[in-house]
Coordinates of C-alpha atoms and ligand atoms in Angstrom, one line a residue:
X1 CA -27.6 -33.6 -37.6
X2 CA -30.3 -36.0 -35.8
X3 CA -27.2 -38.6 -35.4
X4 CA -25.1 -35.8 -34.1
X5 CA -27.4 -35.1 -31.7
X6 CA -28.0 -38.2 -30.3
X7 CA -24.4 -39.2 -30.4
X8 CA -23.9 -36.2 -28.0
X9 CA -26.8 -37.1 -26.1
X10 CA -25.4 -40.7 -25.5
X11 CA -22.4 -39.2 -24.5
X12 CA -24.1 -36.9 -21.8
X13 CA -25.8 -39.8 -20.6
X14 CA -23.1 -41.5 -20.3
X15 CA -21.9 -39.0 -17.4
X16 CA -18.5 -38.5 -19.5
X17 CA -19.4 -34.9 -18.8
X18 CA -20.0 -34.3 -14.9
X19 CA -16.3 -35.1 -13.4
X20 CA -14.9 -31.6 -12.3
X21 CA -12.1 -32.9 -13.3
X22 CA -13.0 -33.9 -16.5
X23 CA -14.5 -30.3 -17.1
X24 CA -11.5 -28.4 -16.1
X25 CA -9.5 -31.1 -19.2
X26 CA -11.6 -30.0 -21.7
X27 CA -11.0 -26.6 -20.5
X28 CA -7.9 -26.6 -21.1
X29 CA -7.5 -27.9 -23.8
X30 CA -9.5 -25.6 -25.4
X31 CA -7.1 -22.5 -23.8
X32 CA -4.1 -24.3 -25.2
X33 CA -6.1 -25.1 -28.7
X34 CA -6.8 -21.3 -29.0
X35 CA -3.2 -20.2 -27.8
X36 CA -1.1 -22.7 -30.2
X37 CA -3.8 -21.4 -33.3
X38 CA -3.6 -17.7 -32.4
X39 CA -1.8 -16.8 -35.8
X40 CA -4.2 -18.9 -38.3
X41 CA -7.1 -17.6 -36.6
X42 CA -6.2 -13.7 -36.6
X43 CA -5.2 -14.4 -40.2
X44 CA -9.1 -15.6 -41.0
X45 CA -10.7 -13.0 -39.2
X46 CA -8.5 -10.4 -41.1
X47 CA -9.6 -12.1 -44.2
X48 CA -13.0 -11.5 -43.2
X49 CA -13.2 -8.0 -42.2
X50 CA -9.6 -6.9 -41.5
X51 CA -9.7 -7.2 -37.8
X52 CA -6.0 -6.9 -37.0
X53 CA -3.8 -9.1 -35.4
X54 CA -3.3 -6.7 -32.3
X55 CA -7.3 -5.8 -31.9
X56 CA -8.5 -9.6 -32.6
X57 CA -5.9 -10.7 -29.5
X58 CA -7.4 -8.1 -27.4
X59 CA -11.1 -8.5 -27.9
X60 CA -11.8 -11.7 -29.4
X61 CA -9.1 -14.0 -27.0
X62 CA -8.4 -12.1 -24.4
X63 CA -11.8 -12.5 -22.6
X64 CA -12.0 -16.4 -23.5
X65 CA -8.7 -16.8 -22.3
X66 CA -9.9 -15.1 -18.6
X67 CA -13.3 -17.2 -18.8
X68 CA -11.4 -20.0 -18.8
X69 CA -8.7 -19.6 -16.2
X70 CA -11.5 -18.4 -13.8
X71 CA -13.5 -20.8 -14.4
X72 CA -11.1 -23.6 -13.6
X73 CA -10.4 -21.9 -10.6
X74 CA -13.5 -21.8 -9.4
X75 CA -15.3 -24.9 -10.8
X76 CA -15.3 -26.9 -7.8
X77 CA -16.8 -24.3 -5.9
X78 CA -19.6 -23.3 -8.7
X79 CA -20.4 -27.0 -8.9
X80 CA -20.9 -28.1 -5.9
X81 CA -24.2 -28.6 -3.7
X82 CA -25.5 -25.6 -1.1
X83 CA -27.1 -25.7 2.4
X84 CA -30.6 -24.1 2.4
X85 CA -32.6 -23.6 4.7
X86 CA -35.6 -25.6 5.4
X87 CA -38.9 -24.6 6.1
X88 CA -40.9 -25.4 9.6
X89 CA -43.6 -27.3 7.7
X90 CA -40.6 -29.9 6.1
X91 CA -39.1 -30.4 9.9
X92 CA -36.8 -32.2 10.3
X93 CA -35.4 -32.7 6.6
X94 CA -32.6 -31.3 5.2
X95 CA -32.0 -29.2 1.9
X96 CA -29.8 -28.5 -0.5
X97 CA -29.3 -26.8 -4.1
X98 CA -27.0 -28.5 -6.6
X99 CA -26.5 -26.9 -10.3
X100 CA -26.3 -29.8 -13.1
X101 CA -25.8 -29.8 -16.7
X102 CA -29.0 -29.9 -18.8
X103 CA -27.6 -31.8 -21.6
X104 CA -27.0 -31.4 -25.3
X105 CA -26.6 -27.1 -25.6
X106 CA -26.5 -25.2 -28.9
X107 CA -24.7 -22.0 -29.3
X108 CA -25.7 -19.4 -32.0
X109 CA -22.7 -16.7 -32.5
X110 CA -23.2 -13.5 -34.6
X111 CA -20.7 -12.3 -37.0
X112 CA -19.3 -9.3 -35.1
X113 CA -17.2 -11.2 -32.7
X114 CA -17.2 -14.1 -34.3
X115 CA -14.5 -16.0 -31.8
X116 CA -14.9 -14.6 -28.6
X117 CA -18.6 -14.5 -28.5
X118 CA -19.4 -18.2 -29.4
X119 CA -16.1 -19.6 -27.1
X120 CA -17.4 -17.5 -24.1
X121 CA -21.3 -19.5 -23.7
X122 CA -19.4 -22.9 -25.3
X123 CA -17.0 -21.9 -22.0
X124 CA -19.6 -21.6 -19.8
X125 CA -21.4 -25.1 -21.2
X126 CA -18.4 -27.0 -20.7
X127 CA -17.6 -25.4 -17.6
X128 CA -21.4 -26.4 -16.4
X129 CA -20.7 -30.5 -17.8
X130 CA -23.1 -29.9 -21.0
X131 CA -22.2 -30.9 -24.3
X132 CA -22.3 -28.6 -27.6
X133 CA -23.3 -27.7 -30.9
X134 CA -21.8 -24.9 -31.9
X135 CA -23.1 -22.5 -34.9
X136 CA -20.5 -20.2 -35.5
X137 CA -22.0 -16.8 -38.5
X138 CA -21.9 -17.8 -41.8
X139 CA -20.8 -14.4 -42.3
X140 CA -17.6 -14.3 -41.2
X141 CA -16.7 -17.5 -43.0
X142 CA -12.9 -18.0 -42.4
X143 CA -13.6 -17.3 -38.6
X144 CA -16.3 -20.0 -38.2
X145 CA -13.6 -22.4 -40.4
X146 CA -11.1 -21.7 -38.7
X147 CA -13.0 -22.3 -35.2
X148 CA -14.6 -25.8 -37.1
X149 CA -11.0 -26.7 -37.9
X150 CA -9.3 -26.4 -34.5
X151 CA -12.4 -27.3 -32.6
X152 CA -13.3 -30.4 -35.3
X153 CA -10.2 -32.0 -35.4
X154 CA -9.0 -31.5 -31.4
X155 CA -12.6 -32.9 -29.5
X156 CA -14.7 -36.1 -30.0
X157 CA -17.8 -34.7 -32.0
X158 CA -19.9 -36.2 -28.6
X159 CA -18.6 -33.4 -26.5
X160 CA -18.2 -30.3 -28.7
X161 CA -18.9 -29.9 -32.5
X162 CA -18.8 -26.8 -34.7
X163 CA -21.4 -27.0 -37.8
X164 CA -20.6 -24.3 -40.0
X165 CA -23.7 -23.0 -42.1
X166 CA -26.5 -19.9 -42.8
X167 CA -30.4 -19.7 -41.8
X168 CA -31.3 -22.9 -43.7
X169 CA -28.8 -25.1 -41.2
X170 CA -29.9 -23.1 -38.5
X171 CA -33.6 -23.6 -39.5
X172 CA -32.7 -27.9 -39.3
X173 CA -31.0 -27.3 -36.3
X174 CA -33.8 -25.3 -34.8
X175 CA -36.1 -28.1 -35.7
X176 CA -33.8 -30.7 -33.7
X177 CA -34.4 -31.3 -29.3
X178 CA -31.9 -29.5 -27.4
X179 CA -31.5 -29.2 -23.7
X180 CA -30.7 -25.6 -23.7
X181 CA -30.1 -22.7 -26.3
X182 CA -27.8 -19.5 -26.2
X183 CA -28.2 -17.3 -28.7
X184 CA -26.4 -14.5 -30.0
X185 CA -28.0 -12.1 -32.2
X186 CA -30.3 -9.6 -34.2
X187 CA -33.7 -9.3 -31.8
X188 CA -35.4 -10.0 -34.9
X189 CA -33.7 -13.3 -35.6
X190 CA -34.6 -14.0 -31.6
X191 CA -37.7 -14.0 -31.9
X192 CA -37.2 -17.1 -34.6
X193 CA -35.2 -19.1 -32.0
X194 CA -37.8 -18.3 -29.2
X195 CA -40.6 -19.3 -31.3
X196 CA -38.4 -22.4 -32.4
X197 CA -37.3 -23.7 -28.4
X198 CA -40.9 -23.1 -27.9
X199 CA -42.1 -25.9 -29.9
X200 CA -39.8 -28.3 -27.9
X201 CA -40.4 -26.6 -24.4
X202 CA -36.2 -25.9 -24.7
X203 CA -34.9 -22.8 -22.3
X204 CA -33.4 -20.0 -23.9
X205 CA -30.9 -17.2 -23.3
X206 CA -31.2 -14.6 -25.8
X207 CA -28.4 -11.7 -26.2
X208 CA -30.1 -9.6 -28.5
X209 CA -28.9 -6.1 -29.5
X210 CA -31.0 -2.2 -29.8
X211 CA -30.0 0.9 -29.7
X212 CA -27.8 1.9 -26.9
X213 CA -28.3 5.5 -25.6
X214 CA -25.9 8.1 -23.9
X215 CA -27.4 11.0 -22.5
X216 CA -24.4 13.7 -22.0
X217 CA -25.2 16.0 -19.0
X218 CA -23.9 19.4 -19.0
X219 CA -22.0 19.0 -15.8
X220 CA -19.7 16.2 -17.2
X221 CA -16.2 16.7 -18.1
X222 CA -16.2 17.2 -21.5
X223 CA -12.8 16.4 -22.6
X224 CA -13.1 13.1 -21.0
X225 CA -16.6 12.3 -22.6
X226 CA -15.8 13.0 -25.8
X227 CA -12.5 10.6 -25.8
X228 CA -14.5 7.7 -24.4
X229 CA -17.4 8.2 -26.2
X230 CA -15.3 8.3 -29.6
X231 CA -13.0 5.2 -28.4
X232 CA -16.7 3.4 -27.3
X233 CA -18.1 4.3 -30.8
X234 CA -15.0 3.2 -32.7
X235 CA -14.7 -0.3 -31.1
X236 CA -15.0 -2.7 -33.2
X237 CA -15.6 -0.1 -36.0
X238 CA -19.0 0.6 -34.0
X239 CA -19.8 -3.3 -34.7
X240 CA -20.8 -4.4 -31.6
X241 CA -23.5 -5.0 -29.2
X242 CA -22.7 -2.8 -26.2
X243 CA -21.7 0.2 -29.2
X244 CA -22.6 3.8 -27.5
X245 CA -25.6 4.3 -30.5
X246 CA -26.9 7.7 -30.5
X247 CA -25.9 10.8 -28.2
X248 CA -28.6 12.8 -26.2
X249 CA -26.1 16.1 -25.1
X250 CA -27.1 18.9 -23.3
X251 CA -27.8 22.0 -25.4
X252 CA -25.8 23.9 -23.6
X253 CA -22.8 21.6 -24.8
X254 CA -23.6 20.3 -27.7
X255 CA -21.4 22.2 -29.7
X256 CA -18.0 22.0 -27.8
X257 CA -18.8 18.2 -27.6
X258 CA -19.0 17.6 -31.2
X259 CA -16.0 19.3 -31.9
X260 CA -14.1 17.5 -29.5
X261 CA -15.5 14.1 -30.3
X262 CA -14.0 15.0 -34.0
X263 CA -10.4 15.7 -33.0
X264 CA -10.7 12.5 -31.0
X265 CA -11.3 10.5 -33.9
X266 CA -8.6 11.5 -35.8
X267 CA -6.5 11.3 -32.9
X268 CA -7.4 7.5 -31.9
X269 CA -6.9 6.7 -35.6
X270 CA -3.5 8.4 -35.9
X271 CA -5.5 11.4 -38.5
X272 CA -6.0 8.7 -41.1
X273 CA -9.3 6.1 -40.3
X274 CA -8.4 4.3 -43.3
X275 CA -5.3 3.2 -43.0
X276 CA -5.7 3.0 -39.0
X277 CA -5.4 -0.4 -38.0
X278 CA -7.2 -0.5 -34.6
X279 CA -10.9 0.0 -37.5
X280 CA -11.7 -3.0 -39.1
X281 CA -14.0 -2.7 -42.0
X282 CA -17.5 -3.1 -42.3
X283 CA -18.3 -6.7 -42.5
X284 CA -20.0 -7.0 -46.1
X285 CA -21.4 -4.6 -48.6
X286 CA -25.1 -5.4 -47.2
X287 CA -24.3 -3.7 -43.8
X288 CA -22.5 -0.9 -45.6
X289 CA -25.1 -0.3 -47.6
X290 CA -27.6 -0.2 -44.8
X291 CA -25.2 2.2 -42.9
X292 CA -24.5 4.9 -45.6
X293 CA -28.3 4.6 -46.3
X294 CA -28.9 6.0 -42.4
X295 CA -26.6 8.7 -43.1
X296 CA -28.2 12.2 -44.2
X297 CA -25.9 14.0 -45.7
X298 CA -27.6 17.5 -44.6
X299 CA -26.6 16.6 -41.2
X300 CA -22.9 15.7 -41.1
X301 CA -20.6 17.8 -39.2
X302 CA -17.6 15.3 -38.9
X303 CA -16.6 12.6 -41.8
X304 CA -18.9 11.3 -44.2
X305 CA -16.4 9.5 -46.7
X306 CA -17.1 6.2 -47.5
X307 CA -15.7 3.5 -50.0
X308 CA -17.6 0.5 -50.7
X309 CA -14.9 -1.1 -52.8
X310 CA -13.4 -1.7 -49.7
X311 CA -16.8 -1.5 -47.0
X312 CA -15.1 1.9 -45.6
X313 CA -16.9 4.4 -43.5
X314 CA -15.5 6.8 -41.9
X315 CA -16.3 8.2 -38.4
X316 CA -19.3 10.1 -38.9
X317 CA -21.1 12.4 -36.7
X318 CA -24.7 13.6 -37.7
X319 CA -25.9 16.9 -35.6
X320 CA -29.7 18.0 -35.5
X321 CA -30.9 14.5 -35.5
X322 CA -34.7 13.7 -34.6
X323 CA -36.5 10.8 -33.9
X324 CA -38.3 10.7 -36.9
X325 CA -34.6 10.1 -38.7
X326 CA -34.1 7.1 -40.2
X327 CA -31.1 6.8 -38.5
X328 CA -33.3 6.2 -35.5
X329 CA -35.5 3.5 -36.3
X330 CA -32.6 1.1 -36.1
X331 CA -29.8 -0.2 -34.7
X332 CA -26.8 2.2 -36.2
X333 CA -24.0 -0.5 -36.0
X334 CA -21.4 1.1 -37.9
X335 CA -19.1 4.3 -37.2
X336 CA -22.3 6.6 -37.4
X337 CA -23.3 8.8 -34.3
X338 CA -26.6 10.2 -34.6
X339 CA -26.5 13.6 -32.0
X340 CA -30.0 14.7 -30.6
X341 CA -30.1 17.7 -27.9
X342 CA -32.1 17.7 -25.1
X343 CA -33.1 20.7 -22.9
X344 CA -35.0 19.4 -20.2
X345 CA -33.7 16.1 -18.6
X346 CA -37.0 14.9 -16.9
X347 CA -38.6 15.1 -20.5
X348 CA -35.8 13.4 -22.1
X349 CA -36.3 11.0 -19.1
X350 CA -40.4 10.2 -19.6
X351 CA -39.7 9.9 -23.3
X352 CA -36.7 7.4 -23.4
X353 CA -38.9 5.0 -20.7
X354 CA -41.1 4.7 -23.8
X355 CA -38.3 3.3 -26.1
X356 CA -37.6 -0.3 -26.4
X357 CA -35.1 -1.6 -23.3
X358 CA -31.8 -1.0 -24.8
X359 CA -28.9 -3.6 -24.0
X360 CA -26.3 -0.9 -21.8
X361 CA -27.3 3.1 -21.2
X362 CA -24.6 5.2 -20.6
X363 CA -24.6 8.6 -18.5
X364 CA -22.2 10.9 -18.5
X365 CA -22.3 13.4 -15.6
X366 CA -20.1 14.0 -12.3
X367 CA -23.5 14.0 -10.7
X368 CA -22.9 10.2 -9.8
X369 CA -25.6 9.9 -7.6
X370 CA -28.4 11.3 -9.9
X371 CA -26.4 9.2 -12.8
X372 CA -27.8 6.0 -10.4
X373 CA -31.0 7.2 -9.8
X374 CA -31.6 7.5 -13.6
X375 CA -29.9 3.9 -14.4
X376 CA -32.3 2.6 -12.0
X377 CA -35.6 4.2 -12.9
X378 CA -34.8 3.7 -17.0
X379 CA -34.7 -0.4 -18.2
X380 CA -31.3 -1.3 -19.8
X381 CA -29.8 -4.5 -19.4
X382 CA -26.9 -2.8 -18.4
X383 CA -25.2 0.8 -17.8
X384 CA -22.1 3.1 -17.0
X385 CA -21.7 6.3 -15.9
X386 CA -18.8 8.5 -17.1
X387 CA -17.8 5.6 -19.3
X388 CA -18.9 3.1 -22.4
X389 CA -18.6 -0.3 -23.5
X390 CA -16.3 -1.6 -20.4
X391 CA -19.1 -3.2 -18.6
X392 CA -18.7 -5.7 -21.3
X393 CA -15.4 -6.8 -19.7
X394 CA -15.9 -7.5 -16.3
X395 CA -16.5 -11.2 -15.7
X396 CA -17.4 -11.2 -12.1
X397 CA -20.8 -9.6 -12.8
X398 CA -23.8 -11.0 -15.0
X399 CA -24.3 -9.8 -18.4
X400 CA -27.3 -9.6 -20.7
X401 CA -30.6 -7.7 -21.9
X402 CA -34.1 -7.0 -20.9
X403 CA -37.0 -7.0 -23.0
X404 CA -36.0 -5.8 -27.0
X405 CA -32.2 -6.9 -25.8
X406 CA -32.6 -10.1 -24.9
X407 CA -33.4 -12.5 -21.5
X408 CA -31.1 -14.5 -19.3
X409 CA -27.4 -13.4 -18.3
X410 CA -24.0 -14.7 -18.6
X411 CA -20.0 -14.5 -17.8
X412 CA -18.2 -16.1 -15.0
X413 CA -20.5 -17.6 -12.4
X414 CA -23.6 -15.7 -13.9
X415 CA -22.8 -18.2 -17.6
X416 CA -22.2 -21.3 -15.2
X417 CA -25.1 -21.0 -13.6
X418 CA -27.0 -20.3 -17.3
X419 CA -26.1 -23.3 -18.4
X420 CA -27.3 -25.2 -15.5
X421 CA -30.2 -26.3 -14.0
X422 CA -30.4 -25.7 -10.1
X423 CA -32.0 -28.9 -8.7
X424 CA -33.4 -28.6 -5.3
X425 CA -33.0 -32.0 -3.3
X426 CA -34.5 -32.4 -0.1
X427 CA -34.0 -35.4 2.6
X428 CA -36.6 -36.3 5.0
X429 CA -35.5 -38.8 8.3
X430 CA -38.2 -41.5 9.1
X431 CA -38.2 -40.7 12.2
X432 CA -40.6 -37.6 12.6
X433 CA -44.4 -36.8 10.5
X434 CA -46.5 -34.1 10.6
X435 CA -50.0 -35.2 11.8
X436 CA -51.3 -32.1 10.4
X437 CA -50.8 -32.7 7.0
X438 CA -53.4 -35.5 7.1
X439 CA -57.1 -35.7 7.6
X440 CA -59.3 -35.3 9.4
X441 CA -58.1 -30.9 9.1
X442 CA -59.6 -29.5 12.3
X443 CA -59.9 -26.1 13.7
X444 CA -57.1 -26.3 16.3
X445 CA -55.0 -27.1 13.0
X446 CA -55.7 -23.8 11.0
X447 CA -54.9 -22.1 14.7
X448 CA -51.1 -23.9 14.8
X449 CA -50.6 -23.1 10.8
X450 CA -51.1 -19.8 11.3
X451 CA -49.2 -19.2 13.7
X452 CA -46.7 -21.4 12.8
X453 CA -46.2 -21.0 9.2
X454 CA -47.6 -17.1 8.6
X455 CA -50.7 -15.0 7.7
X456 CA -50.4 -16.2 4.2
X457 CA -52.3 -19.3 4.9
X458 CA -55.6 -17.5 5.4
X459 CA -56.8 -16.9 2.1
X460 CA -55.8 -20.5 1.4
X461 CA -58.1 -21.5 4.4
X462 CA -61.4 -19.5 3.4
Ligands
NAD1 P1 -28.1 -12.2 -36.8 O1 -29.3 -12.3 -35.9 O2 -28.3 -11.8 -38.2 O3 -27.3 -13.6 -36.8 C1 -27.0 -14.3 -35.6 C2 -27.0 -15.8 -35.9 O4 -28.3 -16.2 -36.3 C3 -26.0 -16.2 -37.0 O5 -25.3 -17.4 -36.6 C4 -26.9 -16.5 -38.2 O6 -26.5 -17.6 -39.0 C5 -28.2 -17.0 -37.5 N1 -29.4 -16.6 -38.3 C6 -29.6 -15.5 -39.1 N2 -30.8 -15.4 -39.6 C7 -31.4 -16.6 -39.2 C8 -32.7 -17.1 -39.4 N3 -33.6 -16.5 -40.2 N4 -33.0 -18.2 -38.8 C9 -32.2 -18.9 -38.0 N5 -30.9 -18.4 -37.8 C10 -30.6 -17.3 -38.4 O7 -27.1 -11.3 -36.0 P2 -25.7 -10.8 -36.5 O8 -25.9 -9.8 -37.7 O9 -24.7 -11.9 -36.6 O10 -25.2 -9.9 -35.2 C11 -25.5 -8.6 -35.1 C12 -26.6 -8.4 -34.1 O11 -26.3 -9.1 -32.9 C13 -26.8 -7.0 -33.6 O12 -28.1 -6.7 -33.4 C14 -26.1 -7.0 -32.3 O13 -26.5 -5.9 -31.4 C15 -26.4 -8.3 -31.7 N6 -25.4 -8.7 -30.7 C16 -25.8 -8.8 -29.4 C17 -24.9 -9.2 -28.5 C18 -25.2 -9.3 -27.0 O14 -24.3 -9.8 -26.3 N7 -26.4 -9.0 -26.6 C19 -23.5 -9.4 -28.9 C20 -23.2 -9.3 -30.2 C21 -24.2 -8.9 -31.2

């Protein structure tokens, strides 16, 4: 691993990395890599959890392949220096901003989308000229293979190199110098990489997960909600990151909801979940396990069926849920939805500021203007109103958590600029210097900063 490292590090040092032109190759390639292996690698994610062929082309290549076509578009203009504007104080220099690779990156992908969320930071660290190690989930094994395979045997091991492994590899790697590292993950495993890229003063970008709230106001068009919620919840089998969690619905159409929410299920999965091929299963028996252990039976109004011969759930809905529910002490991920009713909106309001920062709250109301008031006033990292999961998607806007759900942001410009570090660089002629900066500081001095430069300087001054 040490010699990996430093071969990569070489490398970087080498400047091999920093041509645009260079960047945009590599690019490439990596589109055309992806496109030429679609088959084998659909077939070893379907081996792993029976993602199928038509779902892992949507959400697992689709966005990679639009991360990479944008960002060869717009790589000349991401990398190159900015104007800024130059303080009084620094007459008569000149500034400017230029974003640079910091060097030798790791990526950390989960298991959940195993290709498309390790390509899209490796896209963005390429894009920004760093190089990579990339550790793809040991728990989706033929996925992170199948990405060491194409991505092993294509690039020199200086620029990009999948190591395939569980916690103990990650532990070694953790212990190693990197310039930068993106993680993808459990908050709890976070907190081990934080306290890991604290050690070697390393900057971090966490994409953690939590439970994602809806609250379903009374006003909202029901028939819509209920078919976007149930296509949000079903998404990836309720296995992913931005999954609508738990539902806070009006009282007053609590009922109607549920009911509709049901008939939606069966109609996205054509009235048979188990046989539908747009659910994959449950990853492994552990996460099964963990999900029908959330469920109360008491409380199911829709599914409940499981098989853990074959890690099936199917779509559940849970009505009368509290707080104090087990289901609500964790993160559901799985095709569970919790339902707790509300009454009074500002309570529900004060009480979900109290809960951890989830990583996307979702509001569902024609009310759009009080929908924006709440996604401001309440921490997410992200939101929607009148819809669920979609945010995910959109590339030209910065993605990520706050607090519980992680730090840092990325997609498009917003993972270009993640992976770089924004140098300033300022030039100063010869030709002019500023007599007050030296001693001896008289009065008549403090008179022309002040007025000059601001109030601020007082406090400095006395
Ligand atoms: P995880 O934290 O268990 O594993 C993520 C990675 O960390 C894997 O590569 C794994 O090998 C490694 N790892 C696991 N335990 C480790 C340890 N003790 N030390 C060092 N490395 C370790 O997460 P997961 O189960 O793969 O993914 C599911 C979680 O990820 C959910 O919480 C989900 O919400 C979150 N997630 C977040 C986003 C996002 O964009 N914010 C996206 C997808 C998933």
């Amino acid at each position: 691993m040490k010699e990996l490292i430093a071969s990569q590090r070489k490398y970087f040092l080498a400047g091999h990395t920093r041509p645009v032109s260079e960047r945009k190759r590599n690019l490439r390639k990596l589109h055309d890599l992806l496109l030429e292996h679609e088959i084998m690698l659909t077939e070893a994610i379907y081996k792993d959890f029976r993602k199928s062929k038509m779902v892992t082309v949507e959400n697992e290549f689709s966005i990679p392949y639009g991360e990479i076509n944008s960002a060869i578009r717009r790589l000349k203009s991401w990398s190159g220096s900015r104007w800024r504007l130059t303080d009084l104080s620094n007459f008569p220099a000149r500034t400017s901003s230029v974003p640079l690779p910091y060097g030798v990156t790791l990526v950390i992908g989960p298991w959940n989308y195993p290709y498309m969320l390790s390509l899209v930071p490796v896209i963005s660290a390429l894009a920004a000229g760093n190089t990579v190690i990339l550790k793809p989930s040991e728990i989706t094994s033929n996925a992170s293979a199948a990405m060491a395979q194409i991505i092993n045997n294509h690039f020199p091991k200086e620029l990009i190199h999948v190591v395939e492994g569980g916690v103990e590899k990650t532990t070694e790697l953790l212990k190693q110098k990197f310039d930068k590292i993106f993680f993808t993950g459990s908050t709890q495993v976070g907190r081990i990489v934080m306290r890991a890229a604290a050690e070697q003063l390393t900057p971090v970008t966490l994409e953690l997960g939590g439970k994602n709230p809806v609250i379903v106001m009374p006003d909202c068009n029901l028939k819509r909600t209920a078919q976007r919620i149930a296509w949000g919840k079903l998404h990836n089998n309720g296995q992913a990151c931005v999954s609508p969690d738990h539902l806070y619905v009006h009282e007053s159409v609590r009922e109607p909801l549920i009911r509709e929410i049901g008939k939606q299920f069966m109609r996205i999965t054509n009235s048979d979940p188990r046989q539908s091929p747009l659910l994959p299963r449950m990853v492994n028996e552990r996460n099964f396990d963990r999900v029908i252990g959330l469920i109360d039976p008491d409380k199911v109004v829709v599914g409940g069926s499981s098989d853990r011969s074959e890690c099936y759930i199917e779509p559940t809905i849970m009505d009368g849920v509290t707080l104090e529910d087990p289901v609500m002490q964790e993160e559901v991920f799985g095709p569970l939805l919790p339902v707790l009713t509300y009454s009074n909106l500002e309570q529900l309001l004060e009480s979900l500021k109290l809960q951890p920062a989830p990583l996307a709250l979702y509001i569902f109301t024609s009310k759009i203007r009080k929908g924006k008031k709440i996604l401001k006033e309440l921490p997410s990292g992200g939101g929607m109103i009148n819809e669920v999961v979609m945010h995910f998607v959109n590339m030209n806007t910065p993605f990520g958590g706050i607090g519980a759900s992680g730090m840092g942001s990325y997609h498009g410009k917003a993972g270009f600029n993640d992976f770089s570090h924004h140098k300033t660089i300022m030039v100063k002629p010869m030709w002019f210097e500023l007599f007050l900066k030296y001693p001896p500081h008289r009065k008549i001095y403090l008179r022309i900063y002040r007025s000059v430069l601001g109030k601020s300087f007082r406090n400095f001054w006395h």
